[in-house]
């Protein structure tokens, strides 16, 4: 008897009756604690950059850290309230520490680590698309080629505006019929 949690109360007396025996003890009913923001955390972000890149604020997923241990994603945050310090992409670095500050009712900081990689270099050229069938007497069609640079990081970058006059091919003959040909493509840059 006596338990009432409708309002906060210190020293609420509780009585327990069992088989004609009775005992009492005292409890405290506290106000329900409302979780408060205690910090921010960067849940997701762009982790890899190339030398010379700008920091990508749009990649940040910010999360409120709450006093009760929970987290709340900050939706539709104002990017102008985000400040980035420590980011420099002029040299390659494996583990660059960057501070993200979000200015809300006060400034909240989080530290992230990003990698700055060397800019990939061109290591070769690949033909990604080409005309596969010709009729006897037809000349090689350079306009059917789609070319891409092979990069040192394993990626490919499409060459969108190459000069067809700089494309040379060897191995194509107009008189061969029915046989597959290996055609070598060379591209000369200035």
Short mmCIF file of C-alpha atoms in Angstrom, two decimals:
data_model
loop_
_atom_site.label_atom_id
_atom_site.label_comp_id
_atom_site.label_asym_id
_atom_site.label_seq_id
_atom_site.Cartn_x
_atom_site.Cartn_y
_atom_site.Cartn_z
CA UNK A 1 0.00 0.00 0.00
CA UNK A 2 1.05 3.58 -0.49
CA UNK A 3 2.83 3.26 -3.86
CA UNK A 4 2.02 6.21 -6.14
CA UNK A 5 4.28 7.14 -9.06
CA UNK A 6 2.09 9.89 -10.50
CA UNK A 7 4.38 12.63 -9.18
CA UNK A 8 7.88 12.93 -7.84
CA UNK A 9 8.10 12.40 -4.10
CA UNK A 10 10.94 11.81 -1.68
CA UNK A 11 10.34 9.46 1.26
CA UNK A 12 7.16 7.74 0.05
CA UNK A 13 6.19 5.14 2.63
CA UNK A 14 5.22 1.72 1.31
CA UNK A 15 3.38 -0.79 3.50
CA UNK A 16 3.36 -4.52 2.80
CA UNK A 17 0.83 -6.86 4.45
CA UNK A 18 1.28 -10.63 4.35
CA UNK A 19 -0.62 -13.14 6.52
CA UNK A 20 -1.39 -10.53 9.15
CA UNK A 21 2.21 -9.35 9.33
CA UNK A 22 3.09 -5.87 8.23
CA UNK A 23 6.26 -4.02 7.33
CA UNK A 24 7.06 -0.62 5.85
CA UNK A 25 9.91 0.86 3.86
CA UNK A 26 10.64 4.17 2.19
CA UNK A 27 11.22 4.82 -1.52
CA UNK A 28 11.82 7.88 -3.68
CA UNK A 29 9.92 8.65 -6.89
CA UNK A 30 12.08 10.82 -9.18
CA UNK A 31 11.05 12.99 -12.11
CA UNK A 32 11.40 11.13 -15.38
CA UNK A 33 14.81 12.05 -16.75
CA UNK A 34 14.74 13.58 -20.21
CA UNK A 35 17.76 12.59 -22.26
CA UNK A 36 19.92 15.57 -23.12
CA UNK A 37 22.41 16.06 -25.91
CA UNK A 38 25.94 15.56 -24.61
CA UNK A 39 27.87 15.42 -27.87
CA UNK A 40 27.97 14.43 -31.51
CA UNK A 41 29.39 11.49 -33.35
CA UNK A 42 30.08 11.14 -37.05
CA UNK A 43 28.39 7.87 -37.96
CA UNK A 44 29.38 7.81 -41.63
CA UNK A 45 31.56 9.91 -43.91
CA UNK A 46 33.81 9.81 -46.97
CA UNK A 47 37.00 8.13 -45.75
CA UNK A 48 39.21 8.21 -48.87
CA UNK A 49 40.40 11.30 -50.70
CA UNK A 50 42.85 11.99 -53.52
CA UNK A 51 45.56 14.63 -53.18
CA UNK A 52 44.01 17.99 -54.01
CA UNK A 53 40.40 17.02 -53.15
CA UNK A 54 38.15 19.27 -51.09
CA UNK A 55 36.50 17.89 -47.93
CA UNK A 56 33.02 16.49 -48.67
CA UNK A 57 30.67 17.86 -45.97
CA UNK A 58 27.70 16.30 -47.76
CA UNK A 59 29.06 12.84 -46.91
CA UNK A 60 28.74 13.44 -43.15
CA UNK A 61 26.09 11.59 -41.20
CA UNK A 62 25.96 13.27 -37.80
CA UNK A 63 24.42 11.68 -34.72
CA UNK A 64 23.51 13.25 -31.37
CA UNK A 65 24.95 11.38 -28.38
CA UNK A 66 22.35 11.48 -25.60
CA UNK A 67 22.82 11.46 -21.81
CA UNK A 68 20.91 8.15 -21.53
CA UNK A 69 23.38 6.40 -23.88
CA UNK A 70 21.10 6.52 -26.91
CA UNK A 71 21.86 8.15 -30.26
CA UNK A 72 19.68 10.21 -32.58
CA UNK A 73 20.53 10.85 -36.23
CA UNK A 74 20.65 14.58 -36.94
CA UNK A 75 18.37 14.91 -39.95
CA UNK A 76 18.38 17.95 -42.22
CA UNK A 77 21.20 19.64 -40.35
CA UNK A 78 22.43 23.00 -41.56
CA UNK A 79 25.75 22.38 -43.33
CA UNK A 80 26.75 26.01 -42.72
CA UNK A 81 26.94 25.13 -39.01
CA UNK A 82 29.55 22.44 -39.71
CA UNK A 83 33.20 23.46 -39.46
CA UNK A 84 36.03 21.19 -40.55
CA UNK A 85 39.53 21.69 -39.13
CA UNK A 86 42.71 19.75 -39.75
CA UNK A 87 41.83 18.63 -43.28
CA UNK A 88 44.60 19.18 -45.80
CA UNK A 89 44.93 17.20 -48.98
CA UNK A 90 48.16 18.61 -50.38
CA UNK A 91 50.18 15.56 -49.25
CA UNK A 92 49.32 11.87 -49.10
CA UNK A 93 48.62 10.69 -45.56
CA UNK A 94 47.37 7.34 -44.29
CA UNK A 95 45.58 8.51 -41.13
CA UNK A 96 44.76 12.22 -41.08
CA UNK A 97 42.79 13.30 -37.98
CA UNK A 98 40.05 15.80 -38.83
CA UNK A 99 37.83 17.64 -36.33
CA UNK A 100 34.17 18.12 -37.20
CA UNK A 101 32.44 20.88 -35.21
CA UNK A 102 28.68 21.29 -35.25
CA UNK A 103 27.40 24.61 -33.90
CA UNK A 104 23.97 24.06 -32.35
CA UNK A 105 23.11 25.52 -28.92
CA UNK A 106 26.85 25.14 -28.31
CA UNK A 107 29.77 23.70 -30.28
CA UNK A 108 30.00 19.92 -30.40
CA UNK A 109 33.18 18.25 -31.70
CA UNK A 110 33.92 14.84 -33.15
CA UNK A 111 37.19 13.53 -34.56
CA UNK A 112 37.33 11.37 -37.66
CA UNK A 113 40.22 9.81 -39.58
CA UNK A 114 40.56 10.06 -43.35
CA UNK A 115 43.14 8.84 -45.87
CA UNK A 116 44.69 11.11 -48.49
CA UNK A 117 45.95 9.03 -51.43
CA UNK A 118 48.32 9.98 -54.20
CA UNK A 119 46.56 10.90 -57.41
CA UNK A 120 46.47 7.77 -59.57
CA UNK A 121 48.68 7.83 -62.64
CA UNK A 122 47.93 6.44 -66.08
CA UNK A 123 49.48 3.00 -66.55
CA UNK A 124 47.82 1.97 -69.80
CA UNK A 125 44.83 2.13 -72.07
CA UNK A 126 41.92 -0.28 -72.53
CA UNK A 127 39.28 -0.61 -75.20
CA UNK A 128 35.93 -0.84 -73.41
CA UNK A 129 33.70 -0.99 -76.47
CA UNK A 130 34.26 -1.58 -80.17
CA UNK A 131 32.63 -2.79 -83.38
CA UNK A 132 32.97 -6.58 -83.36
CA UNK A 133 31.93 -7.59 -86.88
CA UNK A 134 33.04 -6.30 -90.25
CA UNK A 135 32.31 -7.32 -93.82
CA UNK A 136 35.06 -8.12 -96.32
CA UNK A 137 36.54 -4.93 -97.74
CA UNK A 138 35.42 -2.71 -94.87
CA UNK A 139 37.99 -0.49 -93.18
CA UNK A 140 38.62 -0.40 -89.47
CA UNK A 141 36.13 1.90 -87.69
CA UNK A 142 37.97 4.07 -85.17
CA UNK A 143 34.70 5.85 -84.30
CA UNK A 144 33.33 2.64 -82.76
CA UNK A 145 36.02 2.64 -80.10
CA UNK A 146 35.40 3.60 -76.50
CA UNK A 147 38.67 3.99 -74.68
CA UNK A 148 39.60 4.28 -71.02
CA UNK A 149 42.82 5.00 -69.15
CA UNK A 150 44.03 2.22 -66.86
CA UNK A 151 45.02 3.87 -63.59
CA UNK A 152 47.65 2.89 -61.03
CA UNK A 153 44.95 2.30 -58.40
CA UNK A 154 43.23 -0.32 -60.61
CA UNK A 155 40.43 1.97 -61.74
CA UNK A 156 39.56 3.01 -65.26
CA UNK A 157 38.77 6.53 -66.44
CA UNK A 158 36.80 6.86 -69.66
CA UNK A 159 38.46 8.97 -72.34
CA UNK A 160 35.56 11.06 -73.59
CA UNK A 161 37.16 13.49 -76.01
CA UNK A 162 40.06 11.68 -77.63
CA UNK A 163 41.39 12.61 -81.06
CA UNK A 164 40.69 9.75 -83.50
CA UNK A 165 43.72 10.85 -85.54
CA UNK A 166 45.93 9.78 -82.62
CA UNK A 167 44.54 6.22 -82.64
CA UNK A 168 46.64 3.66 -84.51
CA UNK A 169 45.72 0.02 -84.97
CA UNK A 170 47.70 -2.96 -86.13
CA UNK A 171 46.47 -6.47 -86.96
CA UNK A 172 43.33 -5.52 -88.88
CA UNK A 173 43.11 -6.65 -92.48
CA UNK A 174 40.22 -6.11 -94.87
CA UNK A 175 40.56 -9.41 -96.74
CA UNK A 176 40.36 -12.00 -93.95
CA UNK A 177 37.02 -13.74 -93.57
CA UNK A 178 35.51 -15.76 -90.76
CA UNK A 179 38.50 -15.57 -88.45
CA UNK A 180 38.87 -13.69 -85.20
CA UNK A 181 41.61 -11.09 -85.33
CA UNK A 182 43.70 -9.67 -82.55
CA UNK A 183 43.83 -5.93 -83.12
CA UNK A 184 46.33 -3.78 -81.26
CA UNK A 185 45.28 -0.20 -80.46
CA UNK A 186 47.82 2.53 -79.71
CA UNK A 187 46.89 6.03 -78.61
CA UNK A 188 49.45 8.81 -78.79
CA UNK A 189 49.22 11.71 -76.33
CA UNK A 190 51.01 15.03 -76.69
#
